[in-house]
Amino acid sequence: MNDDQLLRYSRHILLPQIGIQGQETLIRSHVLVVGAGGLGSPAAMYLAASGVGRLTICDNDTVDLTNLQRQIAHSMDCIGKPKVNSVKKALAGINPEVEVVALNERVDEKSLIQLVNEADAVVDASDNFPTRYAINRVCLSQKKPLVSGAVVRFEGQVAVFDLRHPEGPCYHCLFPEYGDDQDMRCAVMGVFAPLVGVIGSIQAAETLKILLGIGRTLNGRLLLLDGLSMEWRTIRLNKDFKCVVCNQGEKVHASIKNGSSAIV
Ligand SMILES: [Zn+2]
């Protein structure tokens, strides 16, 4: 690190759990953030401010006046422009040292394969179930840690699925896919603005802890916030041994390990 970096990150370096070595780890790290809205804005801003060296941000939406109530990376002059360009501009203003790759596209399972492969951790800040399930499947197959968050109305939730360890649950264990339309988007349901800031910031914190290997993450735990009573609850998440996503993967994996090519 040069003198400017030592100054910029001095309040991290002062923390014995981070120090110079930890900060250098963050500078070498690459995080994929899917979604540049209410959760993606604070998550990406804190990751950039914290000095994560490379951020890839995907979103195919453009900035709308209704977004500005809670999506704090965007500003008036970006209305009508792609959200990823707006976020990239905001992040460059905070920390120009961060390399930001802005992808103006809606990711699917196919495009996620390479994106997840290149990342050390994935932040799911998307607003729809098909994308969430696709991120989970790809993170599971590539054994990448997934930091998941969601907010609707006055309720927020955040969880970590550290899929480097197959004994833990995956996102699908928690929210099985029933094939019906489960979308509860902010666009229809309404959302209390500061809650996305709270949950997105926790997603950034958990991502940094994963990259640094410090503390105890929310792996296998779901943290729930009721914004009206401002009460938190933690629910322990168990692996669903009937989960068709993570258990199927294990069986295939096990059969390959045993020298059999059969898919069981
Ligand atoms: Zn599962």
Short mmCIF file of C-alpha atoms and ligand atoms in Angstrom, two decimals:
data_model
loop_
_atom_site.label_atom_id
_atom_site.label_comp_id
_atom_site.label_asym_id
_atom_site.label_seq_id
_atom_site.Cartn_x
_atom_site.Cartn_y
_atom_site.Cartn_z
CA MET A 1 0.00 0.00 0.00
CA ASN A 2 1.16 3.53 -0.74
CA ASP A 3 0.93 6.44 1.74
CA ASP A 4 -2.48 7.54 0.46
CA GLN A 5 -3.86 4.05 0.88
CA LEU A 6 -2.40 3.78 4.39
CA LEU A 7 -4.23 7.01 5.22
CA ARG A 8 -7.47 6.12 3.46
CA TYR A 9 -7.73 2.76 5.18
CA SER A 10 -6.16 3.81 8.50
CA ARG A 11 -9.36 3.20 10.51
CA HIS A 12 -9.46 -0.34 9.20
CA ILE A 13 -5.76 -0.86 9.73
CA LEU A 14 -6.18 0.19 13.37
CA LEU A 15 -8.48 -2.78 13.92
CA PRO A 16 -6.37 -5.75 15.03
CA GLN A 17 -8.73 -8.12 13.17
CA ILE A 18 -7.93 -6.34 9.90
CA GLY A 19 -4.57 -4.56 10.03
CA ILE A 20 -2.40 -4.00 6.96
CA GLN A 21 -2.58 -7.62 5.95
CA GLY A 22 -6.38 -7.70 6.07
CA GLN A 23 -6.67 -4.47 4.14
CA GLU A 24 -4.35 -5.87 1.48
CA THR A 25 -6.62 -8.91 1.30
CA LEU A 26 -9.60 -6.63 0.65
CA ILE A 27 -7.69 -4.74 -2.06
CA ARG A 28 -6.97 -8.06 -3.80
CA SER A 29 -10.60 -9.22 -3.51
CA HIS A 30 -13.35 -9.29 -6.12
CA VAL A 31 -17.04 -9.18 -5.20
CA LEU A 32 -20.01 -9.67 -7.50
CA VAL A 33 -23.04 -7.54 -6.59
CA VAL A 34 -26.23 -8.56 -8.39
CA GLY A 35 -28.63 -5.62 -8.34
CA ALA A 36 -27.94 -1.89 -8.19
CA GLY A 37 -31.11 -0.86 -6.35
CA GLY A 38 -32.01 -0.37 -2.70
CA LEU A 39 -29.75 -3.11 -1.33
CA GLY A 40 -27.07 -2.98 -4.02
CA SER A 41 -26.51 0.76 -3.51
CA PRO A 42 -25.39 0.69 0.15
CA ALA A 43 -23.73 -2.71 -0.23
CA ALA A 44 -21.60 -1.54 -3.18
CA MET A 45 -20.87 1.84 -1.58
CA TYR A 46 -19.56 0.27 1.64
CA LEU A 47 -17.59 -2.38 -0.23
CA ALA A 48 -15.98 0.31 -2.39
CA ALA A 49 -15.33 2.64 0.54
CA SER A 50 -13.81 -0.31 2.42
CA GLY A 51 -11.34 -0.87 -0.38
CA VAL A 52 -12.52 -4.08 -2.03
CA GLY A 53 -10.33 -3.87 -5.11
CA ARG A 54 -12.74 -5.06 -7.74
CA LEU A 55 -16.52 -4.91 -7.88
CA THR A 56 -18.69 -6.29 -10.64
CA ILE A 57 -22.22 -4.87 -10.54
CA CYS A 58 -25.07 -6.15 -12.71
CA ASP A 59 -28.47 -4.58 -13.29
CA ASN A 60 -30.46 -3.99 -16.45
CA ASP A 61 -32.69 -1.25 -15.07
CA THR A 62 -32.56 2.51 -15.57
CA VAL A 63 -32.84 5.10 -12.80
CA ASP A 64 -36.38 6.30 -12.18
CA LEU A 65 -37.65 9.09 -9.93
CA THR A 66 -39.39 6.50 -7.70
CA ASN A 67 -35.99 4.85 -7.03
CA LEU A 68 -34.49 7.91 -5.37
CA GLN A 69 -36.57 7.42 -2.20
CA ARG A 70 -34.22 4.59 -1.15
CA GLN A 71 -31.59 3.72 -3.78
CA ILE A 72 -28.93 6.02 -2.41
CA ALA A 73 -26.24 5.50 -5.04
CA HIS A 74 -28.37 7.27 -7.67
CA SER A 75 -28.97 10.98 -8.06
CA MET A 76 -31.27 13.30 -9.99
CA ASP A 77 -28.85 13.75 -12.88
CA CYS A 78 -28.87 9.99 -13.51
CA ILE A 79 -32.63 9.63 -14.10
CA GLY A 80 -33.19 7.72 -17.33
CA LYS A 81 -29.62 6.38 -17.35
CA PRO A 82 -28.57 2.78 -16.61
CA LYS A 83 -28.38 2.10 -12.87
CA VAL A 84 -24.99 0.42 -13.20
CA ASN A 85 -23.49 3.55 -14.78
CA SER A 86 -24.99 5.66 -12.02
CA VAL A 87 -23.55 3.37 -9.32
CA LYS A 88 -20.17 3.30 -11.04
CA LYS A 89 -20.10 7.10 -10.99
CA ALA A 90 -21.06 7.19 -7.29
CA LEU A 91 -18.37 4.63 -6.37
CA ALA A 92 -15.69 6.48 -8.36
CA GLY A 93 -16.56 9.57 -6.33
CA ILE A 94 -16.02 7.67 -3.07
CA ASN A 95 -13.00 5.57 -3.98
CA PRO A 96 -11.44 5.89 -7.44
CA GLU A 97 -9.01 3.07 -6.61
CA VAL A 98 -11.73 0.47 -6.92
CA GLU A 99 -12.11 -1.15 -10.31
CA VAL A 100 -15.84 -1.24 -11.04
CA VAL A 101 -17.15 -3.45 -13.83
CA ALA A 102 -20.68 -2.26 -14.66
CA LEU A 103 -22.81 -4.78 -16.55
CA ASN A 104 -26.07 -3.38 -17.88
CA GLU A 105 -27.77 -6.74 -18.20
CA ARG A 106 -30.19 -9.01 -16.40
CA VAL A 107 -28.09 -11.98 -15.38
CA ASP A 108 -29.26 -15.54 -15.88
CA GLU A 109 -27.77 -18.86 -14.86
CA LYS A 110 -25.62 -18.99 -17.99
CA SER A 111 -24.09 -15.54 -17.63
CA LEU A 112 -23.66 -16.03 -13.88
CA ILE A 113 -21.36 -19.01 -14.35
CA GLN A 114 -18.41 -16.89 -15.44
CA LEU A 115 -19.28 -13.92 -13.21
CA VAL A 116 -19.46 -16.05 -10.07
CA ASN A 117 -16.35 -17.96 -11.05
CA GLU A 118 -14.31 -14.74 -11.10
CA ALA A 119 -15.62 -13.50 -7.74
CA ASP A 120 -14.52 -14.31 -4.19
CA ALA A 121 -18.01 -13.64 -2.80
CA VAL A 122 -21.45 -12.83 -4.18
CA VAL A 123 -23.95 -10.30 -2.86
CA ASP A 124 -27.52 -11.04 -3.87
CA ALA A 125 -29.21 -7.64 -3.99
CA SER A 126 -31.68 -8.65 -6.68
CA ASP A 127 -35.42 -8.12 -6.49
CA ASN A 128 -36.86 -11.29 -8.00
CA PHE A 129 -36.96 -14.99 -7.25
CA PRO A 130 -35.74 -16.37 -10.62
CA THR A 131 -32.50 -14.39 -10.23
CA ARG A 132 -32.15 -15.41 -6.57
CA TYR A 133 -32.54 -19.08 -7.41
CA ALA A 134 -30.08 -18.80 -10.32
CA ILE A 135 -27.48 -17.10 -8.09
CA ASN A 136 -27.93 -19.81 -5.45
CA ARG A 137 -27.52 -22.64 -7.95
CA VAL A 138 -24.36 -21.15 -9.49
CA CYS A 139 -22.81 -20.25 -6.10
CA LEU A 140 -23.53 -23.79 -4.93
CA SER A 141 -21.95 -25.41 -7.98
CA GLN A 142 -18.89 -23.16 -7.68
CA LYS A 143 -18.69 -23.29 -3.87
CA LYS A 144 -18.82 -19.51 -3.45
CA PRO A 145 -20.12 -17.67 -0.38
CA LEU A 146 -23.49 -16.01 -0.98
CA VAL A 147 -24.74 -13.04 1.04
CA SER A 148 -28.46 -12.73 0.61
CA GLY A 149 -30.72 -9.84 1.63
CA ALA A 150 -34.31 -8.78 1.09
CA VAL A 151 -36.61 -6.00 2.24
CA VAL A 152 -40.32 -5.54 1.76
CA ARG A 153 -42.59 -3.03 3.50
CA PHE A 154 -41.18 -2.70 7.05
CA GLU A 155 -39.48 -6.09 7.12
CA GLY A 156 -35.90 -6.94 6.33
CA GLN A 157 -33.91 -10.13 6.30
CA VAL A 158 -30.33 -11.12 5.71
CA ALA A 159 -28.51 -14.45 5.67
CA VAL A 160 -25.20 -15.93 4.57
CA PHE A 161 -25.00 -19.20 2.68
CA ASP A 162 -21.35 -20.11 2.81
CA LEU A 163 -21.51 -22.66 0.03
CA ARG A 164 -17.80 -23.41 0.35
CA HIS A 165 -19.02 -25.80 3.05
CA PRO A 166 -21.61 -28.22 1.61
CA GLU A 167 -22.91 -29.32 5.02
CA GLY A 168 -24.74 -25.98 5.41
CA PRO A 169 -28.11 -24.95 3.94
CA CYS A 170 -28.55 -23.16 0.61
CA TYR A 171 -31.03 -20.40 -0.28
CA HIS A 172 -33.40 -22.96 -1.76
CA CYS A 173 -33.48 -24.91 1.55
CA LEU A 174 -34.94 -21.75 3.11
CA PHE A 175 -37.24 -20.73 0.26
CA PRO A 176 -38.20 -23.76 -1.81
CA GLU A 177 -39.27 -23.03 -5.36
CA TYR A 178 -42.92 -23.84 -5.93
CA GLY A 179 -43.12 -22.54 -9.46
CA ASP A 180 -45.84 -19.98 -8.68
CA ASP A 181 -45.24 -16.26 -8.77
CA GLN A 182 -43.73 -15.42 -5.40
CA ASP A 183 -42.42 -12.03 -6.42
CA MET A 184 -42.98 -9.39 -3.79
CA ARG A 185 -41.23 -6.48 -5.40
CA CYS A 186 -40.87 -3.07 -3.86
CA ALA A 187 -42.60 -1.73 -6.96
CA VAL A 188 -45.86 -3.33 -5.84
CA MET A 189 -45.51 -3.79 -2.09
CA GLY A 190 -43.92 -0.54 -0.91
CA VAL A 191 -40.75 -0.33 1.15
CA PHE A 192 -39.62 1.76 4.11
CA ALA A 193 -36.57 3.60 2.75
CA PRO A 194 -33.96 3.27 5.55
CA LEU A 195 -34.48 -0.49 5.89
CA VAL A 196 -32.74 -1.20 2.59
CA GLY A 197 -29.80 0.83 3.92
CA VAL A 198 -29.69 -1.27 7.10
CA ILE A 199 -29.92 -4.61 5.32
CA GLY A 200 -27.59 -3.63 2.43
CA SER A 201 -25.00 -2.41 4.95
CA ILE A 202 -25.19 -5.72 6.82
CA GLN A 203 -24.65 -7.51 3.52
CA ALA A 204 -21.48 -5.44 3.00
CA ALA A 205 -20.31 -6.20 6.56
CA GLU A 206 -20.87 -9.93 6.17
CA THR A 207 -19.07 -9.89 2.80
CA LEU A 208 -16.05 -8.15 4.30
CA LYS A 209 -15.96 -10.66 7.18
CA ILE A 210 -16.03 -13.52 4.69
CA LEU A 211 -13.20 -12.01 2.63
CA LEU A 212 -11.15 -11.39 5.77
CA GLY A 213 -12.05 -14.67 7.46
CA ILE A 214 -12.89 -12.88 10.70
CA GLY A 215 -15.65 -13.15 13.28
CA ARG A 216 -18.71 -15.30 12.94
CA THR A 217 -20.81 -14.72 9.86
CA LEU A 218 -24.54 -15.23 9.50
CA ASN A 219 -23.83 -18.55 7.80
CA GLY A 220 -26.74 -20.85 8.57
CA ARG A 221 -28.62 -18.07 10.33
CA LEU A 222 -31.40 -15.80 9.12
CA LEU A 223 -31.49 -12.38 10.73
CA LEU A 224 -34.94 -10.78 10.63
CA LEU A 225 -35.71 -7.12 11.31
CA ASP A 226 -39.14 -5.75 12.05
CA GLY A 227 -38.70 -2.08 11.22
CA LEU A 228 -41.88 -1.00 12.99
CA SER A 229 -40.95 -2.41 16.41
CA MET A 230 -37.22 -2.29 15.56
CA GLU A 231 -36.83 -5.79 16.90
CA TRP A 232 -34.34 -8.31 15.57
CA ARG A 233 -34.77 -12.05 15.54
CA THR A 234 -32.31 -14.74 14.54
CA ILE A 235 -33.49 -18.05 13.16
CA ARG A 236 -31.13 -20.98 12.83
CA LEU A 237 -31.31 -22.44 9.33
CA ASN A 238 -31.00 -26.14 8.83
CA LYS A 239 -30.15 -27.89 5.64
CA ASP A 240 -33.28 -29.32 4.02
CA PHE A 241 -32.32 -32.86 3.17
CA LYS A 242 -35.14 -32.90 0.63
CA CYS A 243 -33.79 -29.76 -1.09
CA VAL A 244 -33.57 -30.61 -4.77
CA VAL A 245 -30.81 -28.04 -5.34
CA CYS A 246 -28.12 -28.73 -2.75
CA ASN A 247 -28.78 -32.40 -2.02
CA GLN A 248 -28.86 -33.36 -5.67
CA GLY A 249 -25.51 -31.65 -6.08
CA GLU A 250 -24.07 -33.62 -3.19
CA LYS A 251 -25.27 -36.92 -4.54
CA VAL A 252 -23.74 -36.20 -7.94
CA HIS A 253 -20.57 -35.04 -6.27
CA ALA A 254 -20.45 -38.14 -4.06
CA SER A 255 -20.91 -40.46 -7.00
CA ILE A 256 -18.09 -38.76 -8.90
CA LYS A 257 -15.87 -39.09 -5.84
CA ASN A 258 -16.66 -42.79 -5.63
CA GLY A 259 -15.56 -43.30 -9.19
CA SER A 260 -19.03 -43.81 -10.57
CA SER A 261 -20.33 -41.67 -13.38
CA ALA A 262 -23.96 -42.42 -12.63
CA ILE A 263 -26.14 -39.54 -11.50
CA VAL A 264 -28.13 -40.71 -8.50
ZN ZN B 1 -30.61 -26.49 -0.37
#
